[in-house]
Coordinates of C-alpha atoms in Angstrom, one line a residue:
M1 CA 104.0 99.6 113.9
A2 CA 107.5 99.1 112.4
Q3 CA 106.5 96.0 110.6
A4 CA 103.4 97.4 108.9
C5 CA 103.6 97.7 105.1
D6 CA 100.4 99.9 104.6
P7 CA 99.6 103.4 105.8
V8 CA 97.7 103.8 109.0
V9 CA 95.6 106.7 110.2
L10 CA 95.8 107.4 113.9
R11 CA 93.0 109.7 114.8
G12 CA 93.6 112.0 117.8
L13 CA 97.2 110.8 118.4
C14 CA 98.6 114.2 119.0
R15 CA 95.5 116.2 120.1
D16 CA 96.9 116.6 123.7
W17 CA 100.2 118.1 122.6
P18 CA 100.8 121.6 123.9
S19 CA 101.3 122.9 120.4
T20 CA 98.0 121.3 119.2
R21 CA 96.1 122.7 122.2
A22 CA 97.6 126.2 121.5
A23 CA 96.6 125.9 117.9
A24 CA 93.0 125.0 119.0
R25 CA 92.8 128.3 120.9
S26 CA 94.2 130.4 118.0
W27 CA 97.0 130.7 115.5
P28 CA 98.6 133.6 117.5
D29 CA 98.7 131.3 120.6
L30 CA 100.5 128.7 118.5
A31 CA 102.9 131.3 117.1
A32 CA 103.7 132.5 120.6
Y33 CA 104.3 128.9 121.7
L34 CA 106.7 128.3 118.9
K35 CA 108.5 131.6 119.4
G36 CA 109.2 130.5 123.0
F37 CA 111.6 127.9 121.6
D38 CA 112.9 129.8 118.6
V39 CA 116.7 130.5 118.6
G40 CA 116.6 132.7 115.5
L41 CA 118.3 130.2 113.1
A42 CA 117.5 130.9 109.5
G43 CA 116.2 128.2 107.1
Q44 CA 115.1 127.9 103.5
A45 CA 111.6 128.8 102.7
F46 CA 109.7 128.4 99.4
I47 CA 108.0 131.7 98.2
G48 CA 105.2 131.2 95.7
A49 CA 103.6 134.0 93.6
P50 CA 99.8 134.2 94.0
A51 CA 99.4 132.7 90.5
I52 CA 100.6 129.3 91.6
A53 CA 98.0 129.1 94.4
G54 CA 100.5 127.3 96.7
R55 CA 101.2 124.5 94.2
Y56 CA 105.0 124.3 94.4
D57 CA 106.3 122.5 91.4
Y58 CA 108.6 122.6 88.4
G59 CA 108.4 125.7 86.2
E60 CA 110.2 128.2 84.1
G61 CA 111.6 130.3 86.9
P62 CA 115.2 130.3 88.3
G63 CA 116.5 126.8 88.6
G64 CA 113.5 125.4 86.7
F65 CA 110.9 125.8 89.5
N66 CA 107.8 127.9 89.8
F67 CA 108.8 129.4 93.1
D68 CA 111.7 131.3 94.7
R69 CA 113.7 130.4 97.8
E70 CA 114.5 132.7 100.6
S71 CA 116.4 132.3 103.9
L72 CA 114.1 133.2 106.7
T73 CA 114.0 132.7 110.5
L74 CA 111.0 131.0 112.1
G75 CA 109.7 134.3 113.3
Q76 CA 110.0 135.9 109.9
T77 CA 108.2 132.9 108.4
L78 CA 105.3 133.1 110.8
E79 CA 105.0 136.8 110.0
R80 CA 104.9 136.2 106.3
I81 CA 102.3 133.4 106.8
D82 CA 100.1 135.9 108.6
Q83 CA 100.5 138.5 105.8
A84 CA 99.6 136.0 103.0
A85 CA 96.7 134.6 105.0
A86 CA 95.3 138.2 105.3
D87 CA 96.0 139.2 101.7
P88 CA 95.5 136.7 98.9
G89 CA 97.5 139.0 96.6
R90 CA 100.7 138.4 98.6
A91 CA 103.1 135.5 98.0
S92 CA 102.5 132.3 99.9
V93 CA 105.2 130.8 102.1
Y94 CA 106.2 127.2 102.8
M95 CA 109.0 126.1 105.1
G96 CA 109.5 122.4 105.7
S97 CA 111.6 119.8 107.4
L98 CA 113.1 122.0 110.2
P99 CA 114.8 119.8 112.8
T100 CA 113.4 121.0 116.1
D101 CA 116.7 120.1 117.8
D102 CA 118.3 122.9 115.9
Y103 CA 115.5 125.4 115.4
L104 CA 113.3 124.8 118.4
P105 CA 115.4 123.1 121.1
G106 CA 113.3 121.7 123.9
F107 CA 110.2 121.3 121.7
D108 CA 110.7 117.6 121.6
Q109 CA 110.2 117.2 125.4
D110 CA 106.4 117.6 125.1
H111 CA 106.0 116.1 121.7
R112 CA 107.2 112.5 122.1
V113 CA 105.4 109.5 120.7
A114 CA 105.7 106.4 122.9
F115 CA 106.1 103.8 120.1
L116 CA 108.8 105.7 118.2
P117 CA 112.5 105.0 118.8
S118 CA 114.4 107.8 120.6
A119 CA 116.4 108.5 117.5
A120 CA 113.3 109.7 115.6
R121 CA 113.4 113.4 116.2
P122 CA 110.6 115.9 115.4
R123 CA 110.7 118.2 112.4
V124 CA 108.2 121.0 111.7
W125 CA 106.5 122.0 108.4
L126 CA 104.6 125.3 108.3
G127 CA 103.1 127.6 105.8
N128 CA 100.0 128.8 104.0
A129 CA 97.7 126.6 101.9
S130 CA 99.8 124.5 99.6
R131 CA 100.2 121.4 97.5
V132 CA 103.5 119.7 97.7
A133 CA 104.2 117.5 94.6
C134 CA 103.8 113.7 95.0
H135 CA 107.1 112.1 96.3
Y136 CA 108.4 109.3 98.5
D137 CA 110.7 109.1 101.5
T138 CA 113.3 106.5 102.2
Y139 CA 112.4 106.4 105.9
D140 CA 109.3 105.4 107.7
N141 CA 107.3 108.5 108.5
L142 CA 104.8 109.6 111.2
A143 CA 103.1 112.8 110.1
C144 CA 101.2 114.6 112.9
V145 CA 98.8 117.5 112.1
V146 CA 99.0 120.4 114.7
A147 CA 97.2 123.2 112.9
G148 CA 95.1 123.3 109.7
R149 CA 93.8 120.3 107.8
R150 CA 96.0 118.1 105.6
R151 CA 95.0 115.9 102.7
F152 CA 97.3 113.1 101.7
T153 CA 96.9 111.3 98.3
L154 CA 98.8 108.0 98.5
Y155 CA 100.1 105.5 95.9
P156 CA 101.9 102.2 96.8
P157 CA 105.6 101.8 95.9
D158 CA 104.9 99.5 93.0
A159 CA 103.0 102.3 91.2
I160 CA 106.3 103.9 90.4
G161 CA 106.3 102.8 86.7
D162 CA 102.9 104.6 86.1
L163 CA 103.7 107.8 87.9
Y164 CA 106.2 109.3 85.4
V165 CA 108.8 110.2 88.0
G166 CA 111.0 113.2 87.4
P167 CA 114.8 113.5 87.7
I168 CA 116.7 112.1 90.6
D169 CA 119.3 115.0 90.6
H170 CA 117.0 118.0 90.0
T171 CA 114.4 118.0 92.7
M172 CA 112.5 120.6 94.7
A173 CA 113.4 119.3 98.1
G174 CA 115.6 116.3 97.8
Q175 CA 113.3 113.5 96.5
P176 CA 112.1 112.8 92.9
V177 CA 108.5 113.7 92.3
A178 CA 105.7 112.0 90.4
L179 CA 105.0 114.3 87.5
A180 CA 101.7 112.7 86.6
A181 CA 100.1 112.7 90.0
G182 CA 98.8 116.3 89.7
A183 CA 97.7 116.0 86.1
E184 CA 94.2 116.3 84.9
P185 CA 92.4 113.0 83.8
G186 CA 93.3 112.1 80.2
D187 CA 96.5 114.1 80.0
P188 CA 98.2 112.8 76.9
R189 CA 101.7 113.2 78.4
F190 CA 101.0 110.4 81.0
P191 CA 98.9 107.6 79.4
R192 CA 100.1 105.0 81.9
F193 CA 99.0 107.1 84.8
E194 CA 95.3 106.2 84.1
A195 CA 96.1 102.7 85.4
A196 CA 97.4 104.2 88.7
R197 CA 94.9 106.9 89.2
D198 CA 92.3 104.5 90.6
R199 CA 94.8 103.1 93.1
A200 CA 95.1 106.4 94.9
A201 CA 94.0 106.5 98.6
V202 CA 93.0 109.9 99.8
V203 CA 93.2 110.6 103.5
E204 CA 92.2 113.9 105.2
L205 CA 93.5 114.7 108.7
A206 CA 92.2 117.2 111.2
P207 CA 94.4 118.8 113.9
G208 CA 95.4 116.1 116.4
D209 CA 95.4 113.3 113.8
A210 CA 98.4 111.5 112.5
L211 CA 99.3 109.3 109.6
Y212 CA 101.9 106.5 109.6
L213 CA 103.5 106.2 106.1
P214 CA 105.8 103.3 105.4
K215 CA 109.0 104.1 103.5
L216 CA 108.7 104.4 99.7
W217 CA 104.9 105.1 99.7
W218 CA 104.2 108.0 97.3
H219 CA 102.3 110.9 98.8
Q220 CA 101.1 114.2 97.6
V221 CA 100.4 116.5 100.6
E222 CA 98.0 119.4 100.6
A223 CA 97.7 122.0 103.4
L224 CA 94.1 123.0 103.1
D225 CA 93.9 126.1 105.3
S226 CA 95.5 129.5 105.2
R227 CA 97.8 128.7 108.2
N228 CA 99.2 125.2 108.8
L229 CA 101.7 123.3 111.0
L230 CA 102.7 119.7 110.8
V231 CA 105.2 117.8 112.9
N232 CA 106.8 114.6 111.5
Y233 CA 109.3 111.9 112.5
W234 CA 111.5 109.8 110.2
W235 CA 113.2 106.6 111.2
D236 CA 114.4 103.3 109.8
A237 CA 113.6 100.5 112.2
F238 CA 115.6 97.9 110.2
A239 CA 118.9 99.7 109.5
A240 CA 121.8 97.4 110.3
G241 CA 124.4 100.2 109.7
P242 CA 125.0 103.4 107.8
D243 CA 124.4 101.9 104.3
A244 CA 121.1 102.7 102.8
P245 CA 119.0 100.9 100.2
F246 CA 118.8 104.0 98.0
V247 CA 122.6 104.3 97.8
T248 CA 122.8 100.6 96.9
M249 CA 120.2 101.1 94.1
M250 CA 122.2 104.1 92.7
L251 CA 125.4 101.9 92.6
A252 CA 123.5 99.1 90.9
M253 CA 122.3 101.6 88.3
I254 CA 125.8 102.4 87.1
A255 CA 126.9 98.7 87.3
I256 CA 123.9 97.1 85.7
A257 CA 121.2 99.4 84.1
E258 CA 122.9 99.8 80.7
R259 CA 124.1 96.2 80.2
P260 CA 122.5 94.1 77.5
P261 CA 118.9 92.9 78.3
A262 CA 119.9 89.2 78.6
E263 CA 122.6 90.1 81.1
R264 CA 120.3 92.3 83.2
H265 CA 117.8 89.4 83.2
A266 CA 120.6 87.1 84.6
W267 CA 121.6 89.6 87.3
R268 CA 117.9 90.0 88.3
A269 CA 117.9 86.2 89.1
F270 CA 121.0 86.7 91.3
F271 CA 119.6 89.7 93.0
D272 CA 116.4 87.8 93.7
H273 CA 118.4 84.8 95.1
Y274 CA 120.8 86.7 97.3
V275 CA 119.0 90.0 98.1
F276 CA 115.2 89.7 97.8
R277 CA 115.1 86.0 98.8
P278 CA 111.6 84.9 97.7
N279 CA 112.5 81.3 98.5
G280 CA 114.2 82.0 101.8
H281 CA 117.9 82.3 102.8
P282 CA 120.2 81.3 99.9
L283 CA 122.1 78.9 102.1
D284 CA 119.2 77.2 103.8
H285 CA 120.5 73.9 102.5
L286 CA 123.6 74.2 104.7
P287 CA 123.9 74.4 108.5
P288 CA 124.3 78.0 109.8
S289 CA 127.9 77.3 110.8
R290 CA 128.7 77.1 107.1
H291 CA 126.9 80.3 106.0
G292 CA 130.1 82.4 106.2
I293 CA 129.5 86.1 105.5
L294 CA 125.9 85.3 104.4
G295 CA 125.2 84.5 108.1
S296 CA 123.2 86.9 110.3
L297 CA 124.3 90.6 109.9
A298 CA 123.8 91.0 113.7
E299 CA 126.5 88.4 114.4
G300 CA 129.3 90.5 112.9
N301 CA 128.8 89.8 109.2
Y302 CA 127.6 93.3 108.5
G303 CA 131.1 94.6 109.1
K304 CA 132.7 91.7 107.1
V305 CA 130.5 92.3 104.0
R306 CA 131.0 96.0 104.2
A307 CA 134.7 95.7 104.5
S308 CA 134.7 93.4 101.5
V309 CA 132.7 95.8 99.4
M310 CA 134.9 98.7 100.3
R311 CA 138.0 96.8 99.2
M312 CA 136.3 96.0 95.9
L313 CA 135.3 99.7 95.4
R314 CA 138.9 100.7 96.0
G315 CA 140.1 98.2 93.5
G316 CA 141.7 95.9 96.0

C-alpha cells in the first residue's frame, strides 16, 4: 500500500466499524454513538448560506471566502446539521479534520486499519451536502466513508500546471486549491484546464467504502447526502525525520525561482542529479565507503546533512 502511486478504491473496508453500523441503522444512532466519546471541545466549522449550496470556496465575504467560520462543539455541529437537513433555507454546516484523540478520545480503539502505521490517527469530517474545492495533501491519505455518499474527482500531481492553483498563503483550510476544477467547460479564464479535464477520475463511495489517495494527488470531495461523516488517516511512510518536501520546495522558491532562466536551468540539472536521481545514486561510480554524507540516510547521514544545512541557514 505505501509504495502505490495511484489511488485505490477499497470497497467495504470499514463497513463493520461500530460507527458505520450505527449510521446504517439511522443518523440519530450515529450521533448518539459519537456523543458517547465527545469531550465538548470546540472546533472551527464552516457555515454556508443556502445560496452557495454547500460549495465552500473563495468569494467576496469576510476574508475573501463565500462562507463564515464559527467555533462549535461536536454536539452543536450535529444539531446544526440536523436543522439544515430538515430545512433547506437554513445555513449548511461543514466541520473537518477533527483529531479524534482530542475531540473523541477512545474512538480509535474500534476504528483501526491493520495495514496503517500506528502513528496514523483517525480524524472526522462531518456536515451537510457539500463540495470542498479541489486540493492536495502532502501526506498519504486513507478516506473512509461512514455515513452518506462521497464523490471524489481526482487529478494526478503532474496536472498542477493546468489546474490554475490559487495562493499558497490564502487558503480555505490550509492547502492551495485548483481554481479551474469546478469551472464550467470552456471557461475563458482557464484555457489550459481543458487539457486536464479529460484526465479526471471520478470515484463514488458508499458507506463502508474507502479510498487510498497517494500524497500530492488533487481531489475535489463532494458529500452527496444531507448528513455525512467521513473518517480519514494521514501518514508519510517514507519520512526520514521532521523535514518535509513542501518546506524544502518553499525554501527552493526563495533561493531559485527568480534567478535568470539559464541559471534555473542549470540548477534543475543539479536537482535532478542529486535529488530526483533519474540515473541512480549520484555516487554509484564510487564504493559506498566513499559516499560520505550522500550515503544512506538511515546510517546516520540524515543528521549530518541536516546539521550542515542548519549551519548554512545560520550563516555559519
